[in-house]
Amino acid sequence: MLYQSRIFKSLGIYFSGLMLALLLAACGSEQTPQQAAVIAAPSTTVIATSSAATTAASVVTTADVNTPAALPTVTVGAATTNPATTIAPSTSAATATEPVTTVAPVSTTSNASQTVASTTVTVATVGTQPAGSNGKALLAVVDPNVALLVIDPTTKTVKSLLDGSELQPVGRPDWSTDANQLVVPVAAKGGKLSQLYLVSLSGNAPRKLLTAQPAESTDSEPKWSPDGKTIVFTRNTGGKHELWLVDRDGQNARKLTNGQQASWSPDSQRIAFITDGKVKTNIEAPQDNALHLISARGQNEWEPLSVAKMPTDLTAQGYPFGPDTLFIQYPVWLEGGKTIGFTTVGHSGLVGTVNSTTSKDLKVWDTQYEGGFGPTDSATGGGWLAYESYPPSGFAGASLVNVGGKPNLQKPATLNLDDPKKGILATHPALSADGSQVAYLRLTKDQFTGPDLKTLNGTLVVAQLRGDKLSSEKEIYKGPVQFIAWSK
């Protein structure tokens, strides 16, 4: 986030308070008009709400584990009611660091009519059965008012796995391959340094992944290998980023190389990441970095792409402005490992792909004049690349592009999740493992009331991705969601 905000400021691009808040939400404390199937704003909704008061009432600790948790407020238009149904708390062993919280589910929407369907609130109970054991695709969501939530998009059941008053997630969580554990960067209350925690859906208390961590260092950006054996993460000590590996049980921690923002190949054999770059006096942020690949054994590190290799002239593709790329970021794997997608920061932000084996076939899929792009996501076996955009207008957006097609910068073939004409913003796009669903946070201009991220009470939306269209949109949860991750 610091990379982006400093670069934009140095370029003379001044973002609104909303812009900066969304940049921070996208990156957390870890870092740093197109053709589309547009999702309209909801009219009358029935949504579960998140607030500090709700959290305080709904957290169940060891002392009150036999007391029914208080229900959150449910809003229907301007009216507010409390569901009469009582949610029974989990009977699993709870501790002060692993509260059990349940939240009321929400309505569904009809994408065909672009309106929210009339629904009846149903309240589901949360039992002790691990949510991942039934093979369903689940969502892990970070809500700063509640902490770490797991949501079943089908039943809309919500379960809290961490007590935000004691341990607060400060980055995107990542799922184990069996969907029964999450690794998440966590900071203690009032703390600035993050550590990695393993959080179980089965009711076991959260525990630190690593038994030892150097003083004044921050561990973040954890990613579980597809084979389930290893976790890669970023260690930041004094502004220098290193990639480390550790076995899934927290043993055998070892440094891999220097860099950050690691992403596993589908076969768990290679890791894509970015280098830190250099800080120059004309722009007070790192620049001139590169995309690197390295084997999981720490061998054969090489550079398929660098800032110096990025195109400086895109007029032949119909884009009249020089990109002036400064920084490459957020690599993800696509098309079964054949391709790596990424975004860039510069005078014009870019969304690009490059061949992971030959370093050829560099393609640019989207551009942002005097703006930038942020975090990415993908279903590694497919061709859809999801990404955030930060135009200078302050309207944060999120889009999908299929990299199996042909780039067209005059008319990018993107599916936009935002709609600036209607005042709809979108952020945190996340693709399910099979590429059939996309989740994101929808916001409206009037939902932003200040720079505090806890005021960004948007709506978590899940839509089906069929062919080149979005359908069957559902509203799942309401709150200041900062990170979204699908189970694998």
Tab-separated table of N, CA and C in Angstrom, residues 194-304:
chain	number	residue	atom	x	y	z
A	194	SER	N	2.859	-8.354	13.132
A	194	SER	CA	1.957	-9.486	12.929
A	194	SER	C	2.709	-10.803	12.983
A	195	GLN	N	1.991	-11.826	13.429
A	195	GLN	CA	2.481	-13.190	13.457
A	195	GLN	C	1.490	-14.071	12.715
A	196	LEU	N	1.917	-15.247	12.337
A	196	LEU	CA	1.041	-16.170	11.622
A	196	LEU	C	0.390	-17.129	12.611
A	197	TYR	N	-0.929	-17.272	12.485
A	197	TYR	CA	-1.685	-18.178	13.344
A	197	TYR	C	-2.372	-19.232	12.491
A	198	LEU	N	-2.468	-20.441	13.031
A	198	LEU	CA	-3.296	-21.485	12.453
A	198	LEU	C	-4.623	-21.493	13.189
A	199	VAL	N	-5.702	-21.403	12.431
A	199	VAL	CA	-7.040	-21.361	13.008
A	199	VAL	C	-7.826	-22.544	12.473
A	200	SER	N	-8.358	-23.356	13.367
A	200	SER	CA	-9.060	-24.576	12.980
A	200	SER	C	-10.568	-24.353	12.984
A	201	LEU	N	-11.268	-24.984	12.037
A	201	LEU	CA	-12.726	-24.924	12.007
A	201	LEU	C	-13.348	-25.953	12.932
A	202	SER	N	-12.550	-26.818	13.512
A	202	SER	CA	-13.075	-27.899	14.331
A	202	SER	C	-13.255	-27.520	15.793
A	203	GLY	N	-12.879	-26.316	16.185
A	203	GLY	CA	-13.072	-25.885	17.557
A	203	GLY	C	-11.815	-25.821	18.378
A	204	ASN	N	-10.677	-26.233	17.834
A	204	ASN	CA	-9.420	-26.138	18.568
A	204	ASN	C	-8.989	-24.676	18.686
A	205	ALA	N	-8.282	-24.367	19.737
A	205	ALA	CA	-7.836	-22.996	19.963
A	205	ALA	C	-6.833	-22.580	18.899
A	206	PRO	N	-6.890	-21.334	18.426
A	206	PRO	CA	-5.873	-20.857	17.482
A	206	PRO	C	-4.485	-20.954	18.105
A	207	ARG	N	-3.498	-21.208	17.265
A	207	ARG	CA	-2.132	-21.301	17.779
A	207	ARG	C	-1.168	-20.679	16.785
A	208	LYS	N	-0.052	-20.208	17.325
A	208	LYS	CA	0.979	-19.640	16.475
A	208	LYS	C	1.570	-20.720	15.576
A	209	LEU	N	1.770	-20.357	14.315
A	209	LEU	CA	2.381	-21.299	13.390
A	209	LEU	C	3.847	-21.524	13.741
A	210	LEU	N	4.547	-20.431	14.074
A	210	LEU	CA	5.969	-20.505	14.373
A	210	LEU	C	6.203	-20.312	15.865
A	211	THR	N	7.051	-21.108	16.416
A	211	THR	CA	7.352	-20.982	17.843
A	211	THR	C	8.300	-19.823	18.120
A	212	ALA	N	9.064	-19.389	17.124
A	212	ALA	CA	10.016	-18.291	17.306
A	212	ALA	C	9.954	-17.354	16.108
A	213	GLN	N	10.117	-16.053	16.385
A	213	GLN	CA	10.098	-15.041	15.350
A	213	GLN	C	11.058	-13.934	15.780
A	214	PRO	N	11.935	-13.479	14.881
A	214	PRO	CA	12.890	-12.437	15.271
A	214	PRO	C	12.184	-11.187	15.804
A	215	ALA	N	12.798	-10.547	16.766
A	215	ALA	CA	12.232	-9.322	17.332
A	215	ALA	C	12.104	-8.250	16.265
A	216	GLU	N	11.046	-7.461	16.369
A	216	GLU	CA	10.789	-6.343	15.447
A	216	GLU	C	10.619	-6.796	13.997
A	217	SER	N	10.205	-8.014	13.786
A	217	SER	CA	9.911	-8.478	12.433
A	217	SER	C	8.426	-8.781	12.316
A	218	THR	N	7.932	-8.728	11.071
A	218	THR	CA	6.526	-8.976	10.780
A	218	THR	C	6.418	-10.121	9.789
A	219	ASP	N	5.623	-11.130	10.108
A	219	ASP	CA	5.347	-12.234	9.191
A	219	ASP	C	3.958	-12.048	8.602
A	220	SER	N	3.843	-12.131	7.287
A	220	SER	CA	2.572	-11.850	6.615
A	220	SER	C	2.516	-12.603	5.294
A	221	GLU	N	1.432	-12.387	4.537
A	221	GLU	CA	1.228	-12.954	3.198
A	221	GLU	C	1.427	-14.467	3.139
A	222	PRO	N	0.808	-15.227	4.043
A	222	PRO	CA	0.975	-16.685	4.000
A	222	PRO	C	0.204	-17.311	2.846
A	223	LYS	N	0.798	-18.301	2.215
A	223	LYS	CA	0.146	-19.045	1.141
A	223	LYS	C	0.445	-20.532	1.318
A	224	TRP	N	-0.628	-21.326	1.386
A	224	TRP	CA	-0.501	-22.772	1.540
A	224	TRP	C	-0.219	-23.406	0.177
A	225	SER	N	0.736	-24.303	0.109
A	225	SER	CA	1.029	-24.971	-1.155
A	225	SER	C	-0.148	-25.848	-1.566
A	226	PRO	N	-0.398	-25.995	-2.870
A	226	PRO	CA	-1.515	-26.829	-3.335
A	226	PRO	C	-1.449	-28.277	-2.857
A	227	ASP	N	-0.250	-28.805	-2.594
A	227	ASP	CA	-0.157	-30.177	-2.098
A	227	ASP	C	-0.373	-30.250	-0.585
A	228	GLY	N	-0.551	-29.106	0.066
A	228	GLY	CA	-0.887	-29.064	1.482
A	228	GLY	C	0.266	-29.246	2.433
A	229	LYS	N	1.491	-29.335	1.934
A	229	LYS	CA	2.623	-29.667	2.790
A	229	LYS	C	3.354	-28.461	3.372
A	230	THR	N	3.330	-27.348	2.661
A	230	THR	CA	4.225	-26.240	2.999
A	230	THR	C	3.496	-24.905	2.937
A	231	ILE	N	3.929	-23.969	3.754
A	231	ILE	CA	3.400	-22.605	3.732
A	231	ILE	C	4.557	-21.661	3.416
A	232	VAL	N	4.361	-20.776	2.453
A	232	VAL	CA	5.326	-19.731	2.164
A	232	VAL	C	4.782	-18.432	2.742
A	233	PHE	N	5.662	-17.586	3.253
A	233	PHE	CA	5.223	-16.312	3.815
A	233	PHE	C	6.316	-15.270	3.653
A	234	THR	N	5.943	-14.013	3.872
A	234	THR	CA	6.876	-12.892	3.784
A	234	THR	C	7.288	-12.462	5.183
A	235	ARG	N	8.579	-12.320	5.381
A	235	ARG	CA	9.100	-11.766	6.642
A	235	ARG	C	9.712	-10.399	6.354
A	236	ASN	N	9.240	-9.393	7.084
A	236	ASN	CA	9.701	-8.017	6.898
A	236	ASN	C	10.461	-7.595	8.157
A	237	THR	N	11.724	-7.339	7.978
A	237	THR	CA	12.556	-6.866	9.082
A	237	THR	C	13.272	-5.602	8.639
A	238	GLY	N	12.882	-4.488	9.239
A	238	GLY	CA	13.516	-3.221	8.896
A	238	GLY	C	13.297	-2.795	7.465
A	239	GLY	N	12.139	-3.156	6.886
A	239	GLY	CA	11.836	-2.772	5.515
A	239	GLY	C	12.385	-3.707	4.463
A	240	LYS	N	13.135	-4.725	4.857
A	240	LYS	CA	13.654	-5.705	3.914
A	240	LYS	C	12.771	-6.937	3.937
A	241	HIS	N	12.316	-7.370	2.754
A	241	HIS	CA	11.397	-8.495	2.657
A	241	HIS	C	12.134	-9.776	2.272
A	242	GLU	N	11.804	-10.836	2.967
A	242	GLU	CA	12.344	-12.155	2.681
A	242	GLU	C	11.197	-13.151	2.554
A	243	LEU	N	11.376	-14.150	1.699
A	243	LEU	CA	10.419	-15.244	1.598
A	243	LEU	C	10.927	-16.417	2.418
A	244	TRP	N	10.029	-16.965	3.226
A	244	TRP	CA	10.354	-18.112	4.063
A	244	TRP	C	9.378	-19.240	3.783
A	245	LEU	N	9.830	-20.458	4.034
A	245	LEU	CA	8.999	-21.647	3.963
A	245	LEU	C	8.936	-22.285	5.340
A	246	VAL	N	7.815	-22.907	5.642
A	246	VAL	CA	7.676	-23.663	6.881
A	246	VAL	C	6.729	-24.821	6.622
A	247	ASP	N	6.990	-25.955	7.242
A	247	ASP	CA	6.094	-27.093	7.096
A	247	ASP	C	4.743	-26.778	7.735
A	248	ARG	N	3.704	-27.481	7.327
A	248	ARG	CA	2.352	-27.174	7.776
A	248	ARG	C	2.182	-27.301	9.281
A	249	ASP	N	3.079	-28.034	9.945
A	249	ASP	CA	2.990	-28.169	11.397
A	249	ASP	C	3.814	-27.119	12.129
A	250	GLY	N	4.376	-26.161	11.387
A	250	GLY	CA	5.160	-25.106	12.008
A	250	GLY	C	6.623	-25.442	12.190
A	251	GLN	N	7.060	-26.597	11.711
A	251	GLN	CA	8.446	-27.016	11.874
A	251	GLN	C	9.256	-26.702	10.607
A	252	ASN	N	10.579	-26.732	10.781
A	252	ASN	CA	11.510	-26.611	9.660
A	252	ASN	C	11.366	-25.283	8.915
A	253	ALA	N	11.307	-24.185	9.646
A	253	ALA	CA	11.268	-22.865	9.010
A	253	ALA	C	12.616	-22.578	8.367
A	254	ARG	N	12.591	-22.110	7.113
A	254	ARG	CA	13.836	-21.819	6.420
A	254	ARG	C	13.624	-20.696	5.406
A	255	LYS	N	14.662	-19.874	5.240
A	255	LYS	CA	14.588	-18.778	4.272
A	255	LYS	C	14.722	-19.334	2.860
A	256	LEU	N	13.859	-18.830	1.967
A	256	LEU	CA	13.892	-19.243	0.573
A	256	LEU	C	14.727	-18.285	-0.261
A	257	THR	N	14.384	-16.975	-0.189
A	257	THR	CA	15.090	-15.954	-0.965
A	257	THR	C	14.613	-14.586	-0.498
A	258	ASN	N	15.109	-13.531	-1.108
A	258	ASN	CA	14.626	-12.189	-0.819
A	258	ASN	C	13.457	-11.864	-1.745
A	259	GLY	N	12.409	-11.242	-1.203
A	259	GLY	CA	11.253	-10.877	-2.009
A	259	GLY	C	9.980	-10.902	-1.193
A	260	GLN	N	8.846	-10.781	-1.883
A	260	GLN	CA	7.549	-10.719	-1.214
A	260	GLN	C	6.441	-11.126	-2.185
A	261	GLN	N	5.191	-11.167	-1.678
A	261	GLN	CA	3.986	-11.464	-2.472
A	261	GLN	C	4.120	-12.786	-3.234
A	262	ALA	N	4.426	-13.839	-2.511
A	262	ALA	CA	4.640	-15.147	-3.137
A	262	ALA	C	3.335	-15.781	-3.602
A	263	SER	N	3.417	-16.581	-4.669
A	263	SER	CA	2.267	-17.300	-5.215
A	263	SER	C	2.741	-18.655	-5.728
A	264	TRP	N	2.088	-19.748	-5.261
A	264	TRP	CA	2.474	-21.105	-5.640
A	264	TRP	C	1.974	-21.469	-7.037
A	265	SER	N	2.786	-22.219	-7.761
A	265	SER	CA	2.313	-22.825	-9.003
A	265	SER	C	1.356	-23.963	-8.660
A	266	PRO	N	0.470	-24.354	-9.578
A	266	PRO	CA	-0.517	-25.410	-9.280
A	266	PRO	C	0.102	-26.739	-8.871
A	267	ASP	N	1.330	-27.028	-9.327
A	267	ASP	CA	1.971	-28.302	-8.986
A	267	ASP	C	2.858	-28.214	-7.743
A	268	SER	N	2.845	-27.082	-7.065
A	268	SER	CA	3.618	-26.856	-5.832
A	268	SER	C	5.129	-26.894	-6.058
A	269	GLN	N	5.581	-26.838	-7.290
A	269	GLN	CA	7.008	-26.934	-7.577
A	269	GLN	C	7.701	-25.586	-7.717
A	270	ARG	N	6.938	-24.540	-8.072
A	270	ARG	CA	7.544	-23.227	-8.288
A	270	ARG	C	6.780	-22.155	-7.515
A	271	ILE	N	7.467	-21.061	-7.261
A	271	ILE	CA	6.877	-19.928	-6.564
A	271	ILE	C	7.185	-18.657	-7.350
A	272	ALA	N	6.149	-17.905	-7.664
A	272	ALA	CA	6.321	-16.592	-8.289
A	272	ALA	C	6.287	-15.545	-7.187
A	273	PHE	N	7.093	-14.500	-7.337
A	273	PHE	CA	7.117	-13.440	-6.336
A	273	PHE	C	7.702	-12.181	-6.963
A	274	ILE	N	7.701	-11.092	-6.211
A	274	ILE	CA	8.296	-9.854	-6.704
A	274	ILE	C	9.468	-9.458	-5.822
A	275	THR	N	10.430	-8.760	-6.426
A	275	THR	CA	11.549	-8.220	-5.669
A	275	THR	C	11.159	-6.868	-5.087
A	276	ASP	N	11.946	-6.392	-4.149
A	276	ASP	CA	11.623	-5.140	-3.469
A	276	ASP	C	11.817	-3.909	-4.340
A	277	GLY	N	12.715	-3.963	-5.290
A	277	GLY	CA	13.000	-2.790	-6.086
A	277	GLY	C	13.957	-1.845	-5.372
A	278	LYS	N	14.060	-0.630	-5.918
A	278	LYS	CA	14.980	0.368	-5.378
A	278	LYS	C	14.216	1.646	-5.031
A	279	VAL	N	14.670	2.303	-3.988
A	279	VAL	CA	14.098	3.592	-3.604
A	279	VAL	C	14.974	4.694	-4.180
A	280	LYS	N	14.368	5.581	-4.970
A	280	LYS	CA	15.092	6.685	-5.588
A	280	LYS	C	14.606	8.011	-5.014
A	281	THR	N	15.425	9.008	-5.160
A	281	THR	CA	15.097	10.299	-4.535
A	281	THR	C	13.924	11.007	-5.194
A	282	ASN	N	13.696	10.773	-6.490
A	282	ASN	CA	12.615	11.495	-7.164
A	282	ASN	C	11.236	10.968	-6.797
A	283	ILE	N	11.161	9.708	-6.377
A	283	ILE	CA	9.900	9.122	-5.938
A	283	ILE	C	10.175	8.336	-4.662
A	284	GLU	N	9.515	8.734	-3.598
A	284	GLU	CA	9.809	8.146	-2.293
A	284	GLU	C	9.105	6.809	-2.105
A	285	ALA	N	9.350	5.894	-3.011
A	285	ALA	CA	8.779	4.550	-2.912
A	285	ALA	C	9.601	3.631	-3.792
A	286	PRO	N	9.629	2.347	-3.481
A	286	PRO	CA	10.394	1.415	-4.312
A	286	PRO	C	9.895	1.397	-5.752
A	287	GLN	N	10.790	1.199	-6.667
A	287	GLN	CA	10.468	1.099	-8.086
A	287	GLN	C	11.528	0.230	-8.759
A	288	ASP	N	11.334	0.039	-10.073
A	288	ASP	CA	12.286	-0.753	-10.860
A	288	ASP	C	12.483	-2.151	-10.272
A	289	ASN	N	11.398	-2.796	-9.901
A	289	ASN	CA	11.514	-4.157	-9.372
A	289	ASN	C	11.265	-5.172	-10.475
A	290	ALA	N	11.112	-6.429	-10.114
A	290	ALA	CA	10.968	-7.483	-11.111
A	290	ALA	C	10.098	-8.611	-10.582
A	291	LEU	N	9.569	-9.386	-11.522
A	291	LEU	CA	8.872	-10.632	-11.227
A	291	LEU	C	9.879	-11.766	-11.324
A	292	HIS	N	9.983	-12.559	-10.265
A	292	HIS	CA	10.917	-13.673	-10.248
A	292	HIS	C	10.191	-14.996	-10.046
A	293	LEU	N	10.862	-16.074	-10.435
A	293	LEU	CA	10.411	-17.440	-10.164
A	293	LEU	C	11.542	-18.192	-9.477
A	294	ILE	N	11.184	-19.099	-8.592
A	294	ILE	CA	12.163	-19.931	-7.915
A	294	ILE	C	11.522	-21.278	-7.613
A	295	SER	N	12.325	-22.331	-7.569
A	295	SER	CA	11.778	-23.639	-7.231
A	295	SER	C	11.491	-23.694	-5.737
A	296	ALA	N	10.618	-24.607	-5.351
A	296	ALA	CA	10.272	-24.752	-3.944
A	296	ALA	C	11.462	-25.224	-3.121
A	297	ARG	N	12.515	-25.695	-3.769
A	297	ARG	CA	13.739	-26.105	-3.072
A	297	ARG	C	14.758	-24.971	-2.990
A	298	GLY	N	14.368	-23.792	-3.472
A	298	GLY	CA	15.277	-22.654	-3.417
A	298	GLY	C	16.286	-22.617	-4.537
A	299	GLN	N	16.010	-23.318	-5.634
A	299	GLN	CA	16.943	-23.397	-6.747
A	299	GLN	C	16.381	-22.708	-7.980
A	300	ASN	N	17.284	-22.407	-8.921
A	300	ASN	CA	16.922	-21.907	-10.260
A	300	ASN	C	16.095	-20.627	-10.210
A	301	GLU	N	16.478	-19.695	-9.385
A	301	GLU	CA	15.778	-18.401	-9.381
A	301	GLU	C	16.115	-17.645	-10.658
A	302	TRP	N	15.075	-17.132	-11.320
A	302	TRP	CA	15.305	-16.369	-12.545
A	302	TRP	C	14.249	-15.292	-12.708
A	303	GLU	N	14.445	-14.430	-13.681
A	303	GLU	CA	13.632	-13.222	-13.837
A	303	GLU	C	12.914	-13.205	-15.189
A	304	PRO	N	11.660	-13.634	-15.230
A	304	PRO	CA	10.923	-13.593	-16.487
A	304	PRO	C	10.476	-12.191	-16.895
